[in-house]
Short mmCIF file of C-alpha atoms and ligand atoms in Angstrom, two decimals:
data_model
loop_
_atom_site.label_atom_id
_atom_site.label_comp_id
_atom_site.label_asym_id
_atom_site.label_seq_id
_atom_site.Cartn_x
_atom_site.Cartn_y
_atom_site.Cartn_z
CA MET A 622 -18.44 43.47 89.37
CA GLU A 623 -16.26 45.63 91.59
CA LYS A 624 -17.79 48.88 92.77
CA LYS A 625 -16.40 52.28 91.86
CA ALA A 626 -16.07 55.13 94.32
CA LEU A 627 -15.12 58.74 93.69
CA ILE A 628 -13.61 60.73 96.57
CA THR A 629 -13.28 64.51 96.58
CA GLY A 630 -10.63 65.58 99.10
CA ILE A 631 -8.73 62.31 98.64
CA THR A 632 -5.44 64.03 99.52
CA GLY A 633 -6.76 65.10 102.95
CA GLN A 634 -6.74 63.26 106.27
CA ASP A 635 -10.09 61.48 105.86
CA GLY A 636 -9.83 61.07 102.10
CA SER A 637 -6.57 59.16 102.42
CA TYR A 638 -7.92 56.76 105.07
CA LEU A 639 -11.18 56.31 103.17
CA ALA A 640 -9.29 55.49 99.95
CA GLU A 641 -7.33 52.78 101.79
CA PHE A 642 -10.47 51.44 103.38
CA LEU A 643 -12.36 51.22 100.08
CA LEU A 644 -9.39 49.57 98.35
CA SER A 645 -9.36 46.99 101.15
CA LYS A 646 -13.05 46.37 100.38
CA GLY A 647 -12.25 45.67 96.72
CA TYR A 648 -13.42 49.01 95.27
CA GLU A 649 -11.90 50.77 92.28
CA VAL A 650 -11.15 54.18 93.77
CA HIS A 651 -11.02 57.49 91.94
CA GLY A 652 -9.97 60.77 93.49
CA ILE A 653 -10.08 64.41 92.46
CA ILE A 654 -6.86 66.27 93.18
CA ARG A 655 -5.87 69.92 92.76
CA ARG A 656 -2.87 71.00 90.81
CA ALA A 657 -0.35 72.43 93.28
CA SER A 658 3.17 73.82 92.85
CA THR A 659 4.48 71.22 95.30
CA PHE A 660 3.30 67.64 95.88
CA ASN A 661 -0.01 67.46 97.74
CA THR A 662 -0.35 63.68 97.49
CA THR A 663 1.95 62.61 100.35
CA ARG A 664 -0.92 61.03 102.33
CA ILE A 665 -1.78 58.67 99.45
CA GLU A 666 1.66 57.99 97.96
CA HIS A 667 1.94 54.60 99.67
CA ILE A 668 -1.24 53.30 97.96
CA TYR A 669 -0.56 54.74 94.52
CA VAL A 670 0.29 52.24 91.80
CA ASP A 671 1.26 53.22 88.23
CA PRO A 672 -2.16 53.40 86.48
CA HIS A 673 -0.73 51.50 83.50
CA LYS A 674 -0.17 48.41 85.63
CA SER A 675 -2.87 45.77 85.56
CA ASP A 676 -3.27 45.76 89.36
CA ALA A 677 -3.89 49.54 89.54
CA ARG A 678 -7.16 50.31 91.33
CA LEU A 679 -6.54 53.91 92.39
CA PHE A 680 -6.90 56.64 89.77
CA LEU A 681 -6.43 60.36 90.23
CA HIS A 682 -8.04 63.13 88.18
CA TYR A 683 -7.23 66.82 88.23
CA GLY A 684 -10.13 69.03 89.21
CA ASP A 685 -11.23 71.76 91.56
CA LEU A 686 -14.47 72.22 93.43
CA SER A 687 -14.83 75.63 91.80
CA ASP A 688 -14.85 74.07 88.32
CA SER A 689 -18.28 72.60 87.57
CA GLU A 690 -17.43 71.53 84.03
CA GLN A 691 -14.49 69.37 85.07
CA ILE A 692 -16.47 67.91 87.99
CA SER A 693 -19.30 66.97 85.62
CA ASN A 694 -16.82 65.42 83.18
CA VAL A 695 -15.17 63.31 85.86
CA ILE A 696 -18.51 62.06 87.23
CA TYR A 697 -19.92 61.42 83.76
CA ASN A 698 -16.84 59.56 82.56
CA ILE A 699 -16.15 57.46 85.66
CA ARG A 700 -19.79 56.57 86.40
CA PRO A 701 -19.09 55.90 90.10
CA ASP A 702 -21.49 53.90 92.27
CA GLU A 703 -20.69 56.08 95.28
CA VAL A 704 -19.38 59.64 95.68
CA TYR A 705 -17.77 60.64 98.98
CA HIS A 706 -17.66 64.41 99.03
CA LEU A 707 -14.91 65.33 101.52
CA GLY A 708 -13.23 68.20 99.66
CA ALA A 709 -13.58 71.56 101.40
CA GLN A 710 -11.81 74.63 102.71
CA SER A 711 -11.98 72.87 106.05
CA HIS A 712 -10.20 75.26 108.46
CA VAL A 713 -12.61 77.16 110.71
CA ARG A 714 -10.15 79.95 111.68
CA VAL A 715 -9.14 80.46 108.03
CA SER A 716 -12.80 80.72 107.01
CA PHE A 717 -12.98 84.08 108.82
CA ASP A 718 -10.11 85.34 106.63
CA VAL A 719 -11.55 83.96 103.37
CA PRO A 720 -15.33 83.81 103.87
CA GLU A 721 -16.23 84.19 100.19
CA TYR A 722 -13.76 81.54 99.06
CA THR A 723 -15.04 79.23 101.81
CA GLY A 724 -18.60 79.72 100.53
CA ASN A 725 -17.54 79.02 96.97
CA ILE A 726 -15.70 75.78 97.78
CA THR A 727 -17.29 74.39 100.93
CA ALA A 728 -20.88 75.36 100.05
CA LEU A 729 -21.24 75.74 96.27
CA GLY A 730 -18.75 72.94 95.62
CA THR A 731 -21.38 70.57 97.00
CA THR A 732 -24.04 71.88 94.62
CA ARG A 733 -21.65 71.38 91.71
CA ILE A 734 -21.21 67.72 92.68
CA LEU A 735 -24.91 67.13 93.30
CA GLU A 736 -25.86 68.73 89.98
CA ALA A 737 -23.28 66.61 88.16
CA ILE A 738 -24.78 63.49 89.77
CA ARG A 739 -28.34 64.54 88.91
CA ARG A 740 -27.51 65.42 85.32
CA SER A 741 -25.55 62.22 84.76
CA GLY A 742 -28.83 60.32 85.15
CA ASN A 743 -26.92 57.51 86.85
CA ASN A 744 -27.78 55.87 90.13
CA ILE A 745 -25.05 57.33 92.33
CA LYS A 746 -25.01 57.34 96.13
CA PHE A 747 -23.71 60.53 97.75
CA TYR A 748 -21.99 61.12 101.09
CA GLN A 749 -21.76 64.69 102.41
CA ALA A 750 -19.06 65.50 104.99
CA SER A 751 -21.18 67.50 107.40
CA SER A 752 -19.72 68.80 110.63
CA SER A 753 -20.42 69.27 114.33
CA GLU A 754 -19.42 72.91 113.74
CA MET A 755 -22.93 73.34 112.32
CA PHE A 756 -24.31 73.07 115.88
CA GLY A 757 -22.13 76.03 116.92
CA ALA A 758 -23.81 77.77 119.82
CA SER A 759 -26.41 75.06 120.50
CA PRO A 760 -25.66 73.63 123.94
CA PRO A 761 -24.39 70.04 124.19
CA PRO A 762 -25.05 67.19 123.87
CA GLN A 763 -25.81 67.52 120.14
CA ASN A 764 -27.69 65.00 118.03
CA GLU A 765 -29.56 64.83 114.70
CA SER A 766 -32.41 67.01 116.08
CA THR A 767 -30.26 69.74 117.59
CA PRO A 768 -30.78 73.13 115.86
CA PHE A 769 -27.90 74.51 113.82
CA ARG A 770 -26.47 77.78 115.18
CA PRO A 771 -23.32 78.39 113.13
CA ARG A 772 -20.45 80.43 114.53
CA SER A 773 -18.20 80.74 111.46
CA PRO A 774 -18.32 81.12 107.67
CA TYR A 775 -17.16 77.49 107.53
CA ALA A 776 -20.13 76.31 109.61
CA ALA A 777 -22.58 78.39 107.54
CA ALA A 778 -21.16 76.87 104.34
CA LYS A 779 -21.50 73.35 105.76
CA ILE A 780 -25.13 74.01 106.72
CA TYR A 781 -25.87 75.08 103.14
CA SER A 782 -24.32 71.83 101.91
CA TYR A 783 -26.22 69.78 104.48
CA TRP A 784 -29.53 71.16 103.24
CA MET A 785 -28.58 70.76 99.59
CA ALA A 786 -27.94 67.07 100.24
CA VAL A 787 -31.35 66.77 101.95
CA ASN A 788 -33.03 68.67 99.10
CA TYR A 789 -31.52 66.47 96.38
CA ARG A 790 -32.60 63.41 98.38
CA GLU A 791 -36.18 64.65 98.70
CA GLY A 792 -36.48 66.39 95.34
CA TYR A 793 -34.64 64.05 92.99
CA ASP A 794 -34.61 60.79 94.92
CA ILE A 795 -30.82 60.76 95.13
CA PHE A 796 -29.41 58.45 97.82
CA ALA A 797 -27.73 61.29 99.76
CA CYS A 798 -26.52 60.98 103.37
CA ASN A 799 -25.09 63.53 105.78
CA GLY A 800 -22.48 62.26 108.21
CA ILE A 801 -22.39 64.90 110.95
CA LEU A 802 -18.95 64.10 112.25
CA PHE A 803 -17.47 65.54 115.41
CA ASN A 804 -13.73 66.34 115.44
CA HIS A 805 -11.61 63.38 114.46
CA GLU A 806 -7.86 63.31 114.40
CA SER A 807 -4.93 61.06 113.55
CA PRO A 808 -1.24 61.20 112.71
CA ARG A 809 -2.40 62.42 109.28
CA ARG A 810 -4.32 65.39 110.69
CA GLY A 811 -3.44 68.73 109.03
CA GLU A 812 -0.59 70.42 110.90
CA THR A 813 -2.54 73.61 111.74
CA PHE A 814 -5.45 71.92 113.55
CA VAL A 815 -4.91 72.16 117.29
CA THR A 816 -4.30 68.49 118.19
CA ARG A 817 -1.66 67.92 115.53
CA LYS A 818 -0.11 71.32 116.21
CA ILE A 819 0.38 70.22 119.82
CA THR A 820 1.71 66.71 119.14
CA ARG A 821 4.11 67.95 116.43
CA ALA A 822 5.34 70.67 118.78
CA ILE A 823 6.10 68.06 121.45
CA ALA A 824 8.36 66.18 119.03
CA SER A 825 10.03 69.45 117.95
CA ILE A 826 10.57 70.52 121.56
CA ILE A 827 12.18 67.18 122.43
CA SER A 828 14.35 67.51 119.30
CA LYS A 829 15.35 71.02 120.47
CA LYS A 830 13.99 72.56 117.27
CA GLN A 831 11.25 74.56 119.01
CA ASP A 832 11.25 76.52 122.29
CA ASN A 833 7.60 77.49 122.69
CA LEU A 834 4.16 76.48 121.56
CA TYR A 835 1.79 79.40 120.87
CA LEU A 836 -1.92 78.56 121.19
CA GLY A 837 -5.25 80.42 121.33
CA ASN A 838 -8.34 79.53 123.36
CA LEU A 839 -7.48 76.67 125.73
CA ASP A 840 -10.99 76.49 127.20
CA ALA A 841 -12.84 75.34 124.06
CA ARG A 842 -14.18 71.80 124.44
CA ARG A 843 -14.36 69.23 121.68
CA ASP A 844 -15.44 65.62 121.19
CA TRP A 845 -12.27 64.16 119.64
CA GLY A 846 -12.29 60.75 117.93
CA TYR A 847 -10.00 58.76 115.65
CA SER A 848 -10.24 59.34 111.89
CA PRO A 849 -9.65 55.76 110.59
CA GLU A 850 -12.67 54.60 112.59
CA TYR A 851 -14.86 57.43 111.38
CA VAL A 852 -14.28 56.83 107.65
CA MET A 853 -15.62 53.28 107.99
CA PHE A 854 -18.94 54.81 108.99
CA MET A 855 -19.04 57.01 105.92
CA TRP A 856 -19.07 53.78 103.92
CA LYS A 857 -21.57 52.11 106.26
CA MET A 858 -24.03 54.98 105.80
CA LEU A 859 -24.06 54.40 102.04
CA GLN A 860 -24.68 50.65 102.52
CA ASN A 861 -27.93 51.24 104.45
CA LYS A 862 -31.25 50.42 102.80
CA MET A 863 -32.45 54.03 103.01
CA PRO A 864 -30.47 57.27 102.93
CA ASP A 865 -30.30 59.01 106.29
CA ASP A 866 -28.25 61.47 108.38
CA PHE A 867 -26.12 60.44 111.36
CA VAL A 868 -24.14 62.08 114.15
CA ILE A 869 -20.79 60.37 114.73
CA GLY A 870 -18.76 61.17 117.86
CA THR A 871 -17.44 59.55 121.02
CA GLY A 872 -19.86 61.18 123.51
CA GLU A 873 -16.91 62.53 125.55
CA THR A 874 -15.73 66.10 125.71
CA HIS A 875 -12.34 67.57 126.65
CA SER A 876 -10.85 71.04 126.57
CA VAL A 877 -7.82 72.07 124.53
CA ARG A 878 -6.10 72.55 127.90
CA GLU A 879 -6.77 68.88 128.75
CA PHE A 880 -5.26 67.86 125.40
CA VAL A 881 -2.16 69.87 126.28
CA ASP A 882 -1.99 68.37 129.81
CA GLU A 883 -2.42 64.80 128.60
CA SER A 884 0.05 65.00 125.71
CA PHE A 885 2.79 66.91 127.54
CA SER A 886 2.63 64.62 130.55
CA TYR A 887 2.67 61.52 128.30
CA ALA A 888 5.87 62.89 126.70
CA GLY A 889 7.34 63.75 130.13
CA LEU A 890 7.47 67.50 129.42
CA ASP A 891 6.53 70.36 131.76
CA GLN A 892 3.98 72.33 129.76
CA ASP A 893 4.43 75.49 131.88
CA GLU A 894 7.88 75.90 130.35
CA PHE A 895 6.62 75.87 126.77
CA ILE A 896 2.95 76.96 126.38
CA LYS A 897 2.32 80.60 125.48
CA ILE A 898 -0.94 82.27 124.46
CA ASP A 899 -1.15 84.22 121.20
CA PRO A 900 -4.48 86.05 120.73
CA ARG A 901 -3.99 85.81 116.95
CA TYR A 902 -5.33 82.27 117.28
CA TYR A 903 -8.59 83.45 118.85
CA ARG A 904 -11.65 83.41 116.59
CA PRO A 905 -14.15 86.29 116.23
CA THR A 906 -16.84 83.83 117.38
CA GLU A 907 -15.93 80.58 119.08
CA VAL A 908 -17.75 77.27 119.44
CA GLU A 909 -17.42 76.73 123.17
CA ALA A 910 -18.50 73.12 123.70
CA LEU A 911 -19.29 70.14 121.50
CA VAL A 912 -20.30 66.67 122.69
CA ALA A 913 -21.97 64.12 120.45
CA ASP A 914 -25.04 62.17 121.36
CA PRO A 915 -24.38 59.33 118.87
CA ASP A 916 -27.30 57.16 120.00
CA LYS A 917 -28.87 56.84 116.55
CA ALA A 918 -25.59 55.68 114.96
CA ILE A 919 -24.96 53.28 117.86
CA LYS A 920 -28.33 51.64 117.23
CA LYS A 921 -28.67 51.80 113.46
CA LEU A 922 -25.05 51.59 112.27
CA LYS A 923 -23.79 49.50 115.20
CA TRP A 924 -21.34 52.33 115.87
CA LYS A 925 -19.13 52.18 118.90
CA PRO A 926 -15.91 54.19 118.96
CA LYS A 927 -12.88 52.14 119.97
CA VAL A 928 -10.41 54.97 120.52
CA LYS A 929 -11.09 57.43 123.31
CA PHE A 930 -9.36 60.67 124.26
CA GLU A 931 -6.28 59.47 126.21
CA GLU A 932 -5.60 56.77 123.61
CA LEU A 933 -5.90 59.21 120.74
CA VAL A 934 -3.36 61.50 122.42
CA LYS A 935 -0.88 58.63 122.81
CA ILE A 936 -1.32 57.45 119.22
CA MET A 937 -0.65 60.96 117.91
CA VAL A 938 2.32 61.74 120.17
CA ASP A 939 3.98 58.41 119.30
CA ALA A 940 3.48 58.97 115.57
CA ASP A 941 4.93 62.48 115.66
CA MET A 942 7.92 61.32 117.69
CA ARG A 943 8.59 58.62 115.12
CA ALA A 944 8.19 61.13 112.27
CA ALA A 945 10.79 63.34 113.96
CA GLY A 946 13.26 60.44 114.16
CA LEU A 947 12.73 59.92 117.91
CA GLU A 948 11.97 56.67 119.73
CA PRO A 949 8.21 56.68 120.45
CA ILE A 950 7.08 56.06 124.02
CA GLY A 951 5.15 53.10 122.67
CA GLU A 952 1.76 53.01 124.37
CA GLY A 953 0.07 54.51 121.31
CA ASP A 954 1.51 51.82 119.03
CA GLU A 955 0.31 49.15 121.48
CA ILE A 956 -3.23 50.58 121.46
CA ILE A 957 -3.40 50.32 117.67
CA LYS A 958 -2.05 46.75 117.68
CA LYS A 959 -4.54 45.70 120.33
CA LYS A 960 -7.64 47.46 119.06
CA PHE A 961 -7.09 47.07 115.33
CA PRO A 962 -5.32 43.70 114.82
CA ASP A 963 -6.59 43.57 111.23
CA ARG A 964 -5.84 47.21 110.51
CA TRP A 965 -6.36 47.98 106.87
CA TRP A 966 -4.45 51.23 106.77
CA CYS A 967 -0.70 51.44 106.30
CA ALA A 968 1.88 52.66 108.76
CA ASP A 969 1.82 56.44 109.06
P1 NAP B 1092 -8.56 68.14 105.14
O1 NAP B 1092 -7.48 67.24 105.63
O2 NAP B 1092 -8.41 69.61 105.31
O3 NAP B 1092 -8.76 67.81 103.58
C1 NAP B 1092 -9.50 68.66 102.74
C2 NAP B 1092 -9.41 68.11 101.33
O4 NAP B 1092 -10.15 69.00 100.45
C3 NAP B 1092 -7.97 68.06 100.77
O5 NAP B 1092 -7.84 66.91 99.97
C4 NAP B 1092 -7.91 69.31 99.91
O6 NAP B 1092 -6.96 69.26 98.87
C5 NAP B 1092 -9.33 69.31 99.34
N1 NAP B 1092 -9.70 70.61 98.80
C6 NAP B 1092 -9.65 71.82 99.40
N2 NAP B 1092 -10.04 72.80 98.56
C7 NAP B 1092 -10.34 72.19 97.39
C8 NAP B 1092 -10.77 72.66 96.13
N3 NAP B 1092 -10.96 73.97 95.89
N4 NAP B 1092 -10.98 71.76 95.13
C9 NAP B 1092 -10.76 70.44 95.34
N5 NAP B 1092 -10.34 69.92 96.52
C10 NAP B 1092 -10.13 70.79 97.54
O7 NAP B 1092 -9.96 67.73 105.78
P2 NAP B 1092 -10.35 66.41 106.61
O8 NAP B 1092 -10.02 66.63 108.04
O9 NAP B 1092 -9.87 65.21 105.89
O10 NAP B 1092 -11.95 66.49 106.51
C11 NAP B 1092 -12.64 65.93 105.40
C12 NAP B 1092 -13.99 66.61 105.24
O11 NAP B 1092 -14.75 66.43 106.43
C13 NAP B 1092 -13.93 68.12 105.03
O12 NAP B 1092 -15.00 68.46 104.20
C14 NAP B 1092 -14.15 68.69 106.42
O13 NAP B 1092 -14.70 69.99 106.32
C15 NAP B 1092 -15.12 67.69 106.99
N6 NAP B 1092 -15.10 67.47 108.43
C16 NAP B 1092 -13.92 67.22 109.06
C17 NAP B 1092 -13.92 66.93 110.42
C18 NAP B 1092 -12.64 66.61 111.15
O14 NAP B 1092 -12.64 66.67 112.38
N7 NAP B 1092 -11.58 66.23 110.46
C19 NAP B 1092 -15.14 66.89 111.13
C20 NAP B 1092 -16.32 67.12 110.43
C21 NAP B 1092 -16.30 67.40 109.08
P3 NAP B 1092 -5.41 69.68 99.09
O15 NAP B 1092 -4.74 68.49 99.71
O16 NAP B 1092 -4.95 69.98 97.72
O17 NAP B 1092 -5.42 70.87 100.00
O1 F7E B 1093 -9.71 73.91 116.73
C1 F7E B 1093 -8.90 75.98 119.66
C2 F7E B 1093 -9.82 76.57 118.63
O2 F7E B 1093 -8.82 74.12 114.42
C3 F7E B 1093 -10.22 73.26 117.88
C4 F7E B 1093 -12.10 70.99 111.50
O3 F7E B 1093 -11.72 69.68 111.11
O4 F7E B 1093 -13.27 70.15 113.41
C5 F7E B 1093 -12.25 71.03 113.01
O5 F7E B 1093 -12.56 72.36 113.39
C6 F7E B 1093 -10.31 74.24 119.04
C7 F7E B 1093 -10.97 75.56 118.67
O6 F7E B 1093 -10.63 72.42 114.96
C8 F7E B 1093 -5.50 76.85 118.75
O7 F7E B 1093 -10.18 77.90 118.97
C9 F7E B 1093 -6.72 76.89 120.54
O8 F7E B 1093 -11.86 75.91 119.68
O9 F7E B 1093 -8.37 72.00 115.74
P1 F7E B 1093 -9.29 73.11 115.42
P2 F7E B 1093 -12.14 72.97 114.80
O10 F7E B 1093 -12.18 74.43 114.68
O11 F7E B 1093 -12.93 72.36 115.89
C10 F7E B 1093 -14.57 70.42 112.88
C11 F7E B 1093 -15.52 69.37 113.37
C12 F7E B 1093 -14.56 70.57 111.39
O12 F7E B 1093 -15.54 70.28 110.73
C13 F7E B 1093 -13.42 71.33 110.81
O13 F7E B 1093 -13.28 71.03 109.42
O14 F7E B 1093 -8.98 74.57 119.43
N1 F7E B 1093 -7.49 76.38 119.53
N2 F7E B 1093 -5.51 77.19 120.07
C14 F7E B 1093 -6.76 76.35 118.42
N3 F7E B 1093 -7.06 75.90 117.18
C15 F7E B 1093 -6.09 75.96 116.24
N4 F7E B 1093 -6.34 75.48 114.99
N5 F7E B 1093 -4.85 76.47 116.51
C16 F7E B 1093 -4.50 76.94 117.75
O15 F7E B 1093 -3.38 77.39 117.97
#
């Protein structure tokens, strides 16, 4: 019988790739979506089939991570084999503006899901979208034993969720795994995260729709990988014999400044003409440097990232140029063709 998966955050970057991946594996996929005044399903439109049709395998249910009753109903009625909990107020800078809301959704939302799973009495595997932000001020490289030293309300909320997943594993024997993922990006990355903000701005500058790009701290360093690769490992974690926690990252670190350099020079633009600093984008407390030590995942999950920093930059610049109606430079498209000949996700 085909397996059923439920994804919270299915309309987000990772949720959309994960939905495609699970459909390609033969799963029936269910997703929780929020009611919004405008469409928030653009990332999954291309895989949506009228649910009345016999070949429909993707089903969407209204719900919100603040609403425990609806979450319980959805989990009870669907009886999924696996729950991938990706929904969150996921923006670190915004979490300083809305700390209480971030706690309610990003932290307590996890408890609502775990309680619904426990009370359903069904055997349901659980994936928690943990984050490298939890390491915060702990010096790199960071692995599964590195202490958490959060530097934002977002990170504190994710640490709460991490420990709730561990507690439900130990206390109630629920197959719960934490994927501690370092930053991962793609052409579907939210427009206000720094990588996408930069690659979209490049396309707008070339199209003469934008004169300047305002950024904050250019010295922060991140370990940036490619989202479609990372979602495969969410699934892999739940196929293990025993539940466990894994760090996923490339093991390379680059500054925001290097991302700017690489992307502007790939597009043939002189960054000095366009980059301006706006202190509004600074954070009250910053995470200075993140680099994954993904040794455990390399050994146990056979993890090896295919897309590294320069390739990621090219993939994202090409995609944003195409989205803006420009001719892409093309190296990014070539990288995808070469590295993912059997790619399961659709054109962006
Ligand atoms: P994203 O693009 O921001 O997507 C977040 C998803 O959560 C969206 O589908 C959003 O729905 C949904 N959501 C937000 N508030 C909700 C609420 N109150 N009720 C129900 N759904 C809600 O995030 P992402 O980059 O795909 O990341 C996926 C998960 O991994 C997140 O939990 C994030 O914190 C975590 N994470 C991300 C990274 C990364 O580098 N991307 C690294 C480590 C961990 P709408 O579309 O309606 O807004
Ligand atoms: O910032 C600096 C900023 O917002 C990266 C989320 O997916 O990854 C993400 O969190 C760095 C920071 O991602 C701008 O100060 C400079 O140092 O792209 P970001 P993030 O904060 O690392 C982690 C792993 C998650 O779990 C989160 O959900 O870039 N930066 N100038 C800027 N950042 C933004 N957003 N905008 C700027 O203008």
